[in-house]
Amino acid sequence: MGEAVLQSIDCVLPDGVSVSSLVDTENGYISRRIFSDTHIYELEMDRIFRRTWLFLGHESEIPNPGDHVTRTMAGEEVILVRGADDVIRAFLNSCRHRGMRLCRTDFNNTSHFRCPYHGWTYKNNGELSWVPIMEDAYGKDRIDKSSWGLVPVSQIDTYAGMIFGNWDSEAESLDDFLGDLKWYLDLVMKRTDGGMEVFGPPQRWEVPANWKFGADNFSGDNYHIIMTHRSTVELGISPPDPQFSMYAHEISLSNGHGINFVGGPPDMSAPPYLGLPEALWPQIEQNLNPDQAQILKDSLAIPGNLFPNLALLNVILAKDQQSAPVPFLTWRLWEPTGPASMRVWSWFFVEKSAPEQYKHDSYKTYVRTFGPSGVFEQDDMENWIECTRSSSGKIAQRYPFNHTMGIGHLEMNDDWPGPGEAYPSGYTEGPQRGFYKHWLSLMTSEHKSAGNG
Amino acid sequence: MLIEKDELRVGGLLYASIVDFLYREADLLDRGNFREWLGLCTDDIDYRMPIRLTCVRAAGPGHSKNMDYLIEDMASLEMRISRMESEFSWAEDPPSRTRHIISNIRAEEGDKDNEVQVKSYFIVYRTRGDNASPDLFSGVREDVLRDERDQWKLARRKILADHTVMGASSLSIFF
């Protein structure tokens, strides 16, 4: 696919305020307005969600031909399906005749999608294969079936088994979009033989908060651990020094991606490789290069956010006050459903080659700490809901958020062995500023149309 | 206590004691007496709430075998309750207000001599802060109650909710 040709066009909101005036990443001021404004939300749907790569699911969710799940891209439902030919595709979940929703389940397996309204039937590769009583109803050869197939998502691609879709046929490739993040994705998703696989379907829950609070937090907010998650320190299921998350590197990457590697103070003993079972260490050392392996070896937590709205957390925690800590991996989507609401989808992943008992321990640790009942996640939601609530007031909107952490006093670490801009502290907002910078660049740009000079 | 099938029917003596247990349990939860509630659980309590998916009728009710909202034992329930006693438990401080409406209670003999299987419908209203619209959860609980020294205790609970997407921002309450 070609490079998107974007030209800079600032957008002026109905009250005369320009979008570019709402975000100042150089100095670290972000307007509250972008977290609640309806026009901003609509512009995001247009300039971000219909133009970037969006996470659809993982290959391990649809392992067999005919398997399909329903997912959403920029507010429109799509069918993510593995065809009879084993090719993964995605289509608008809508019959071409009258728009009836074809798949009304969360998952199923089928060779053909049959519309409940008039019976138009599509193969699971999207081709319209049968129109009932076609000749009598429409006349001979009046319907060219080849032009009435399901609307395909313009681009589909996978990386490390993760399936992404893009409505924009002119957008850069997934490979280019991920860029240097791939080096870190390998560290998380490809470190063991066979990589990671999902363990069960995603949990889904609705939160009256703007999606960007989730993206912001997972991009690089290690600062909130001391207060938001202090209860877990008291319980002993988090490291004992709540300031442990300061000992980290925060990495800003191009295209608004951010990832963090949190270690812990030097005097804190921590198991290597996030506490993954020793049986997996030879695989890790085989599958990763020495720099990647060392970074993983020293990590206790790896939070991050893949632009725009896909976050990850690979972390070692305890599932209760008696058990030894065990690591787990979760990927989550902050699906925007309105300027002040989102639906969170949260997947639990585990190493395919890990011992069975470990998989179950990791799973329990995940459910009890993250997800809607998670003792960590509960408190994050509380924050983002109230922050969203205060973003809509006109008085409040006069006072931008402070995203200045790290500006002027924290130098990049040029010795960091991985790609991207690495800041040697968990207490910086570099990746967040990178997220908003990319957000702004998309919000203030448009495709050059063929007609323009 | 001697568990007899006839006494487990609606109106039977054992049935009445089971209803009393469930009402008492709901009352403790709604008054925030979680420690006392935990005392009504056996040491080997198995407490879970699978997620639910919309699937075709032929595929069954859609409760997942591989993913849960809650998957708890005594240690994790203890952990959750200790957390609520922390002054940093933001999601539950100020606390949620819950109302557990328990109904349609039916009991049967269990797999063991000292156990009974109990099913009860639930509607749980939950509000927080100044939110005038409650979170509303409904479903059925499939329980195993065990007679320990002539007192009922909760040994197993499977909470089968009626929703797929959770219409609440957190599940910081018990069912």
XYZ file of C-alpha atoms in Angstrom:
628
model
C 0.000 0.000 0.000
C 1.202 3.534 -0.680
C 2.317 6.239 1.648
C -0.509 8.431 2.832
C -0.039 11.914 1.514
C -1.199 14.163 4.277
C -1.262 17.897 4.262
C -1.398 19.994 7.348
C -4.838 21.518 7.838
C -5.662 22.803 11.248
C -9.219 22.437 12.253
C -11.214 25.224 13.836
C -13.960 24.213 16.239
C -17.373 25.905 16.018
C -16.460 28.449 18.693
C -13.369 29.556 16.785
C -10.779 27.617 18.803
C -8.201 25.780 16.710
C -7.352 22.189 17.511
C -3.630 22.951 17.444
C -4.076 25.473 20.244
C -5.307 22.722 22.554
C -2.109 20.690 22.644
C 1.366 22.037 23.443
C 3.673 19.078 23.792
C 6.823 21.158 23.806
C 5.873 22.782 27.068
C 3.610 20.042 28.387
C 0.137 21.625 28.406
C -2.835 19.600 27.210
C -6.309 21.133 27.187
C -9.035 19.371 29.147
C -11.287 20.010 26.208
C -9.866 17.193 24.113
C -11.113 14.708 26.715
C -14.769 15.688 26.474
C -15.572 17.741 23.369
C -18.032 16.213 20.885
C -16.443 17.866 17.856
C -13.005 16.668 18.871
C -14.443 13.173 19.211
C -15.948 13.252 15.718
C -12.698 14.565 14.319
C -10.832 11.731 16.078
C -13.105 9.191 14.423
C -12.342 10.739 11.070
C -8.666 11.594 11.327
C -7.419 8.928 13.694
C -9.686 5.896 13.866
C -10.514 5.758 10.182
C -6.879 6.292 9.222
C -4.715 4.225 11.581
C -4.100 0.596 12.284
C -6.549 -0.689 14.869
C -6.213 -3.908 16.829
C -8.820 -6.506 15.888
C -7.718 -9.598 17.748
C -5.184 -12.378 17.886
C -4.825 -15.288 15.488
C -5.287 -17.712 18.356
C -8.867 -16.434 18.799
C -9.878 -17.737 15.379
C -7.772 -20.868 14.944
C -10.008 -22.830 12.546
C -11.318 -21.982 9.066
C -14.763 -20.440 9.446
C -14.048 -19.122 12.968
C -15.093 -15.518 13.353
C -15.601 -12.884 16.005
C -17.242 -9.466 15.894
C -15.083 -6.465 16.654
C -15.282 -2.713 16.150
C -13.265 -0.206 14.130
C -14.037 3.505 14.474
C -17.445 2.707 15.868
C -18.425 0.331 13.073
C -18.760 -3.354 13.674
C -16.682 -5.737 11.634
C -16.552 -9.504 11.281
C -13.023 -10.794 11.781
C -12.962 -14.175 10.045
C -10.571 -16.910 9.073
C -11.778 -17.980 5.643
C -12.138 -21.489 4.287
C -8.828 -20.751 2.568
C -7.206 -20.049 5.956
C -6.796 -16.365 5.090
C -7.797 -13.852 7.773
C -10.064 -11.063 6.594
C -12.383 -8.473 8.076
C -15.624 -7.079 6.688
C -18.223 -4.575 7.700
C -20.833 -6.577 9.564
C -23.600 -5.436 7.278
C -25.485 -7.021 4.387
C -25.076 -5.065 1.145
C -28.811 -5.302 0.430
C -30.476 -3.458 3.322
C -27.685 -3.293 5.868
C -28.904 -6.035 8.203
C -26.307 -7.153 10.713
C -25.028 -10.509 9.499
C -23.303 -11.759 12.630
C -25.270 -11.179 15.785
C -23.059 -13.349 17.989
C -19.710 -12.641 19.632
C -18.193 -15.681 17.978
C -19.203 -18.515 15.718
C -17.981 -20.758 12.970
C -19.513 -20.766 9.530
C -18.696 -21.360 5.904
C -21.248 -18.779 4.781
C -22.835 -15.661 6.274
C -26.553 -15.740 5.613
C -28.628 -12.617 6.045
C -31.743 -13.113 8.202
C -33.650 -10.455 6.271
C -33.815 -11.632 2.650
C -31.346 -14.487 2.687
C -28.489 -12.961 0.701
C -25.607 -15.327 1.391
C -21.888 -14.620 1.406
C -18.956 -17.001 1.518
C -16.685 -16.447 4.473
C -14.227 -14.741 2.136
C -16.808 -11.994 1.613
C -18.034 -12.955 -1.864
C -21.759 -12.791 -2.457
C -22.533 -16.358 -3.423
C -26.325 -16.574 -3.483
C -29.292 -14.250 -3.845
C -32.613 -16.083 -3.316
C -34.988 -16.292 -6.289
C -32.590 -14.018 -8.112
C -33.790 -14.441 -11.664
C -37.509 -14.135 -10.871
C -36.983 -11.227 -8.524
C -34.375 -9.183 -10.356
C -34.457 -10.544 -13.920
C -31.746 -12.470 -15.662
C -28.194 -11.220 -15.096
C -29.381 -7.990 -13.427
C -27.331 -8.498 -10.259
C -23.604 -8.661 -10.757
C -22.746 -10.626 -7.637
C -19.089 -9.712 -7.863
C -19.856 -6.070 -7.091
C -22.096 -6.778 -4.109
C -19.691 -8.632 -1.837
C -19.138 -7.653 1.797
C -17.345 -4.352 2.369
C -13.781 -5.320 3.222
C -11.608 -3.534 5.745
C -9.167 -1.827 3.420
C -5.997 -3.260 4.895
C -5.444 -6.244 7.183
C -2.088 -7.355 8.472
C -0.632 -9.196 11.406
C 2.432 -8.930 13.559
C 3.349 -11.532 16.151
C -0.071 -13.065 15.663
C -1.777 -9.752 16.440
C -4.267 -8.806 13.736
C -4.704 -5.154 12.800
C -7.064 -3.483 10.355
C -7.030 -0.095 8.707
C -9.951 1.590 6.945
C -7.503 3.720 4.977
C -6.215 2.031 1.833
C -3.549 4.725 1.478
C -2.168 4.404 4.982
C 1.410 3.279 5.540
C 1.977 -0.424 6.051
C 1.556 -2.006 9.468
C 5.261 -2.673 9.489
C 6.051 1.024 8.980
C 3.355 2.072 11.447
C 4.780 -0.136 14.193
C 8.307 0.923 13.316
C 10.781 0.533 16.156
C 8.065 -0.735 18.470
C 8.504 -4.096 16.750
C 11.818 -4.577 18.562
C 9.911 -4.391 21.832
C 6.906 -6.361 20.607
C 9.284 -9.209 19.867
C 10.499 -9.011 23.446
C 6.943 -9.431 24.704
C 5.248 -11.642 22.115
C 7.976 -13.740 20.525
C 10.277 -14.598 23.394
C 9.188 -18.219 23.789
C 8.646 -21.021 21.277
C 5.293 -20.549 19.576
C 4.913 -17.091 21.081
C 1.928 -15.932 23.118
C -1.633 -17.117 22.752
C -4.930 -15.941 24.187
C -6.361 -17.817 27.142
C -10.081 -17.314 26.836
C -12.113 -14.525 25.226
C -11.647 -10.896 26.241
C -13.467 -9.380 29.197
C -15.532 -6.365 28.186
C -16.843 -3.566 30.325
C -18.074 -0.009 29.895
C -16.453 2.971 31.517
C -17.710 6.580 31.390
C -14.257 7.920 30.652
C -12.467 9.324 27.604
C -10.318 6.684 25.876
C -7.234 8.862 25.979
C -6.968 8.615 29.769
C -6.245 4.922 29.331
C -3.751 5.552 26.544
C -2.068 8.312 28.551
C -1.770 6.172 31.661
C -0.312 3.108 29.998
C 2.027 5.153 27.779
C 4.183 6.214 30.649
C 2.426 6.852 33.945
C 4.474 5.025 36.550
C 4.004 7.961 38.854
C 0.460 6.979 39.782
C 1.488 3.695 41.385
C 2.453 5.315 44.666
C -1.016 6.646 45.247
C -3.573 4.923 43.053
C -2.296 1.439 43.806
C -1.069 2.040 47.312
C -3.587 -0.420 48.712
C -1.779 -3.222 46.882
C 1.492 -2.216 48.532
C -0.212 -2.467 51.907
C -1.484 -5.895 50.944
C 1.988 -7.016 49.956
C 1.001 -8.032 46.441
C 3.021 -5.179 44.950
C 6.708 -4.513 45.610
C 7.131 -3.075 49.112
C 8.563 0.257 48.080
C 5.757 2.060 46.240
C 8.377 4.228 44.610
C 9.824 1.172 42.871
C 8.284 2.258 39.584
C 10.604 5.237 39.406
C 13.399 2.807 38.528
C 12.477 2.462 34.922
C 13.112 3.504 31.392
C 10.344 5.146 29.445
C 10.676 4.834 25.701
C 9.077 7.217 23.235
C 8.732 5.828 19.746
C 7.588 7.273 16.454
C 3.883 7.276 15.572
C 2.884 7.941 19.144
C 3.800 4.552 20.601
C 5.274 4.324 24.077
C 6.643 1.500 26.196
C 8.216 1.295 29.659
C 10.553 -1.126 31.373
C 10.222 -0.938 35.124
C 12.895 -2.557 37.254
C 13.134 -1.691 40.878
C 15.639 -0.124 43.268
C 19.078 -1.770 43.157
C 18.707 -3.192 46.648
C 15.458 -4.930 45.788
C 15.829 -8.561 44.828
C 13.660 -9.508 41.909
C 13.327 -12.707 39.919
C 14.825 -12.570 36.433
C 12.718 -12.420 33.296
C 9.656 -11.000 35.056
C 9.509 -14.180 37.103
C 8.755 -16.411 34.120
C 9.288 -20.125 34.858
C 12.884 -21.271 34.626
C 11.841 -23.888 32.078
C 11.274 -21.018 29.635
C 14.608 -19.233 30.133
C 16.528 -21.214 27.482
C 13.813 -20.338 24.966
C 14.006 -16.668 25.895
C 17.759 -16.638 25.477
C 17.395 -18.384 22.145
C 14.568 -16.303 20.715
C 15.713 -12.837 21.809
C 18.942 -11.066 21.029
C 21.223 -10.371 24.024
C 20.037 -6.765 24.430
C 16.367 -7.748 24.415
C 17.035 -10.619 26.796
C 18.877 -8.356 29.227
C 16.098 -5.781 29.226
C 13.542 -8.497 29.941
C 15.791 -10.047 32.580
C 15.840 -6.819 34.571
C 12.141 -5.993 34.279
C 9.340 -6.300 36.792
C 6.728 -4.486 34.738
C 6.310 -3.562 31.097
C 3.431 -1.141 30.545
C 2.931 0.486 27.176
C 0.489 1.911 24.664
C 0.439 1.197 20.959
C -1.090 4.213 19.234
C -3.878 4.971 19.337
C -5.708 2.816 21.835
C -4.057 -0.560 22.417
C -2.258 -0.931 25.721
C -0.245 -3.717 27.243
C 0.920 -4.694 30.678
C 3.345 -7.517 31.307
C 3.945 -7.550 35.022
C 4.747 -9.733 37.999
C 2.276 -9.529 40.875
C 0.838 -11.840 43.505
C -2.677 -13.274 43.292
C -3.186 -13.072 47.033
C -1.194 -12.296 50.151
C 0.087 -15.834 50.515
C 1.207 -16.755 47.030
C 4.485 -16.054 45.342
C 4.206 -13.418 42.610
C 3.633 -14.688 39.080
C 3.815 -12.722 35.837
C 1.011 -12.249 33.336
C 0.419 -10.405 30.080
C -2.666 -8.417 29.225
C -3.449 -6.436 26.078
C -6.386 -4.052 26.203
C -8.283 -1.867 23.866
C -9.753 1.466 24.933
C -12.587 1.426 22.416
C -14.066 4.943 22.178
C -17.867 4.922 22.270
C -18.371 8.648 22.820
C -16.469 11.709 23.995
C -16.940 10.622 27.585
C -17.264 6.892 27.305
C -15.345 3.844 26.275
C -15.702 0.111 26.189
C -12.647 -1.676 27.485
C -11.699 -5.037 25.984
C -9.071 -6.900 27.952
C -7.296 -10.026 26.812
C -5.152 -12.366 28.871
C -2.222 -13.894 27.002
C 0.133 -16.639 28.074
C 3.216 -18.355 26.695
C 2.078 -21.236 24.502
C 4.988 -23.375 25.625
C 4.609 -22.691 29.359
C 3.787 -25.443 31.869
C 0.021 -25.867 32.417
C 0.131 -25.087 36.121
C 1.949 -21.844 35.408
C -0.709 -20.855 32.868
C -3.429 -21.250 35.496
C -1.491 -19.368 38.155
C -0.790 -16.562 35.712
C -4.451 -16.492 34.730
C -5.686 -16.196 38.307
C -3.160 -13.475 38.986
C -4.459 -11.545 36.006
C -8.166 -11.813 36.893
C -7.613 -10.754 40.480
C -5.411 -7.759 39.711
C -6.660 -6.486 36.351
C -9.879 -6.707 34.421
C -13.081 -5.198 35.840
C -12.748 -6.881 39.229
C -8.996 -6.408 39.393
C -7.784 -4.770 42.578
C -5.470 -2.566 40.535
C -7.755 -1.868 37.606
C -10.710 -0.844 39.798
C -8.834 2.166 41.085
C -7.583 3.208 37.647
C -11.173 3.339 36.379
C -12.189 5.477 39.343
C -9.538 8.032 38.389
C -10.317 8.203 34.693
C -14.067 8.539 35.244
C -13.642 11.515 37.530
C -10.972 13.089 35.317
C -13.338 12.842 32.361
C -16.124 14.346 34.370
C -14.074 17.404 35.162
C -12.978 17.827 31.550
C -16.298 19.065 30.281
C -16.726 22.216 32.340
C -16.047 25.506 30.589
C -14.308 26.944 33.630
C -12.222 23.818 34.104
C -11.252 23.903 30.444
C -9.422 27.190 31.003
C -6.844 25.222 33.010
C -4.823 22.749 30.951
C -3.431 19.529 32.360
C 0.173 19.505 33.456
C 2.255 17.144 31.335
C 5.590 18.780 32.141
C 7.236 15.907 34.011
C 10.762 15.403 32.760
C 10.948 18.594 30.707
C 14.106 20.511 31.403
C 15.632 18.131 33.914
C 15.780 14.636 32.497
C 18.245 13.764 29.771
C 17.784 10.850 27.410
C 19.897 7.797 28.037
C 21.962 7.329 24.883
C 23.288 4.036 26.229
C 19.894 2.381 26.245
C 20.368 -0.662 23.996
C 16.957 -0.549 22.333
C 15.479 1.812 19.746
C 13.516 4.963 20.485
C 14.074 7.837 22.871
C 14.796 6.321 26.247
C 14.402 8.357 29.425
C 16.031 6.795 32.492
C 13.159 7.298 34.888
C 9.683 5.992 35.482
C 8.768 9.498 36.529
C 8.585 11.304 33.232
C 5.804 12.052 30.784
C 7.892 11.760 27.632
C 5.875 8.970 25.993
C 2.622 10.722 26.853
C 3.832 13.885 25.146
C 4.842 11.715 22.193
C 1.348 10.258 22.113
C -0.288 13.704 22.073
C 2.187 14.967 19.501
C 1.216 12.219 17.100
C -2.447 12.687 17.977
C -2.150 16.329 17.062
C -0.327 15.664 13.818
C -3.158 13.399 12.657
C -5.880 15.703 13.929
C -4.454 18.598 11.951
C -3.837 16.839 8.668
C -5.874 15.618 5.768
C -5.291 13.493 2.695
C -4.267 15.536 -0.296
C -7.100 14.890 -2.728
C -6.389 14.307 -6.393
C -7.996 17.606 -7.342
C -5.682 19.805 -5.279
C -2.525 21.238 -6.821
C -28.145 -31.765 60.624
C -29.771 -34.577 58.723
C -30.283 -33.604 55.123
C -33.541 -35.056 53.840
C -34.855 -34.494 50.366
C -38.375 -33.602 51.535
C -37.120 -30.942 53.912
C -35.345 -29.252 51.004
C -38.560 -28.491 49.165
C -40.148 -25.064 49.472
C -41.719 -24.971 52.882
C -39.474 -27.636 54.359
C -37.493 -26.959 57.508
C -34.137 -27.227 55.824
C -35.355 -25.023 52.998
C -36.247 -22.357 55.518
C -32.799 -22.540 57.038
C -31.231 -22.172 53.600
C -33.344 -19.129 52.793
C -32.399 -17.637 56.127
C -28.729 -18.244 55.348
C -28.958 -16.540 51.955
C -30.824 -13.549 53.352
C -28.346 -13.211 56.192
C -25.477 -13.397 53.744
C -27.035 -10.720 51.514
C -27.591 -8.485 54.522
C -23.932 -8.727 55.521
C -22.813 -7.812 52.021
C -25.186 -4.867 51.785
C -24.124 -3.543 55.161
C -20.454 -3.855 54.216
C -19.703 -6.461 56.894
C -17.340 -8.345 54.645
C -15.301 -10.017 57.347
C -18.418 -11.533 58.835
C -19.511 -12.569 55.358
C -16.186 -14.296 54.817
C -16.850 -16.211 58.023
C -19.812 -17.800 56.265
C -17.485 -19.352 53.670
C -15.704 -22.674 54.021
C -11.913 -22.720 54.025
C -11.951 -24.367 50.606
C -14.440 -21.892 49.105
C -14.526 -21.883 45.309
C -16.152 -18.668 44.126
C -16.312 -17.725 40.476
C -18.135 -15.659 37.900
C -17.466 -16.642 34.284
C -17.747 -14.056 31.538
C -20.543 -14.534 29.078
C -20.663 -14.289 25.302
C -23.548 -14.039 22.886
C -23.620 -17.209 20.853
C -26.179 -19.125 18.820
C -28.861 -20.907 20.803
C -27.495 -24.316 19.882
C -24.172 -23.457 21.493
C -25.708 -23.014 24.938
C -25.958 -20.062 27.331
C -22.507 -18.725 26.479
C -20.788 -18.741 29.863
C -17.083 -19.060 29.180
C -15.058 -21.997 30.438
C -11.822 -20.081 30.006
C -12.378 -16.555 31.259
C -13.932 -15.177 34.407
C -14.697 -11.874 36.029
C -14.060 -13.415 39.437
C -12.122 -16.585 40.275
C -11.610 -16.651 44.003
C -10.596 -18.795 46.903
C -10.299 -18.024 50.601
C -6.924 -16.337 50.184
C -8.071 -14.042 47.391
C -11.368 -13.170 49.080
C -9.353 -12.340 52.158
C -7.121 -10.169 49.989
C -10.066 -8.292 48.460
C -11.606 -7.689 51.864
C -8.327 -6.529 53.389
C -8.016 -4.142 50.493
C -11.370 -2.589 51.245
C -10.159 -1.949 54.764
C -7.253 0.077 53.395
C -7.668 3.823 53.310
C -6.380 3.724 49.724
C -9.108 1.587 48.244
C -10.412 4.357 46.000
C -12.914 2.340 43.998
C -14.730 1.402 47.194
C -14.110 4.457 49.313
C -16.620 6.117 49.383
C -18.211 2.676 49.263
C -20.719 1.410 46.751
C -24.227 0.996 48.031
C -25.604 -2.371 47.099
C -28.911 -4.111 47.464
C -28.941 -7.850 46.881
C -32.446 -9.034 46.038
C -32.396 -12.818 46.303
C -35.262 -14.879 45.014
C -36.430 -18.095 43.331
C -34.507 -20.192 45.787
C -34.472 -23.941 45.197
C -32.472 -26.628 46.966
C -31.489 -30.203 46.194
C -29.338 -32.849 47.782
C -25.685 -32.324 47.084
C -22.966 -34.740 46.040
C -21.958 -35.336 49.650
C -24.040 -36.223 52.678
C -23.377 -32.906 54.325
C -23.883 -30.710 51.255
C -26.820 -29.256 49.374
C -27.009 -27.605 45.983
C -28.846 -24.325 45.984
C -29.848 -22.097 43.115
C -30.996 -18.550 43.691
C -31.794 -15.678 41.379
C -30.220 -12.345 42.133
C -30.747 -8.749 41.234
C -28.094 -6.466 42.603
C -28.566 -2.732 42.474
C -25.434 -0.762 42.973
C -24.986 3.005 43.155
C -22.000 5.147 44.027
C -21.663 8.817 44.772
C -24.343 11.025 43.277
C -25.140 8.714 40.392
C -28.920 8.430 40.239
C -28.849 5.494 37.823
C -27.856 2.223 39.425
C -25.677 -0.440 37.942
C -28.001 -3.380 37.615
C -26.782 -6.946 37.665
C -28.948 -10.003 37.428
C -28.405 -13.712 37.103
C -28.469 -16.965 38.988
C -26.104 -18.261 41.635
C -25.389 -21.958 41.699
C -24.164 -22.707 45.196
C -23.066 -25.614 47.292
C -23.783 -25.167 50.977
C -22.067 -27.415 53.482
C -23.245 -28.301 56.948
C -20.376 -27.517 59.323
C -21.329 -28.163 62.933
C -25.001 -27.599 62.214
C -24.413 -24.299 60.455
C -24.597 -23.714 56.748
C -21.487 -22.428 55.083
C -20.867 -21.459 51.474
C -18.496 -23.950 49.859
C -18.985 -23.142 46.207
C -20.609 -20.368 44.256
C -20.837 -19.974 40.521
C -22.371 -16.670 39.502
C -23.995 -16.849 36.081
C -24.760 -13.307 35.034
C -27.330 -12.276 32.454
C -25.156 -9.774 30.647
C -22.211 -10.180 28.273
C -20.608 -6.751 28.257
C -20.418 -5.526 31.837
C -22.336 -2.278 32.103
C -20.319 -1.118 35.072
C -16.898 0.416 35.311
C -15.698 -2.010 37.925
C -16.763 -5.140 39.698
C -15.682 -4.144 43.144
C -18.616 -5.836 44.853
C -19.554 -9.424 45.707
C -22.543 -11.310 44.347
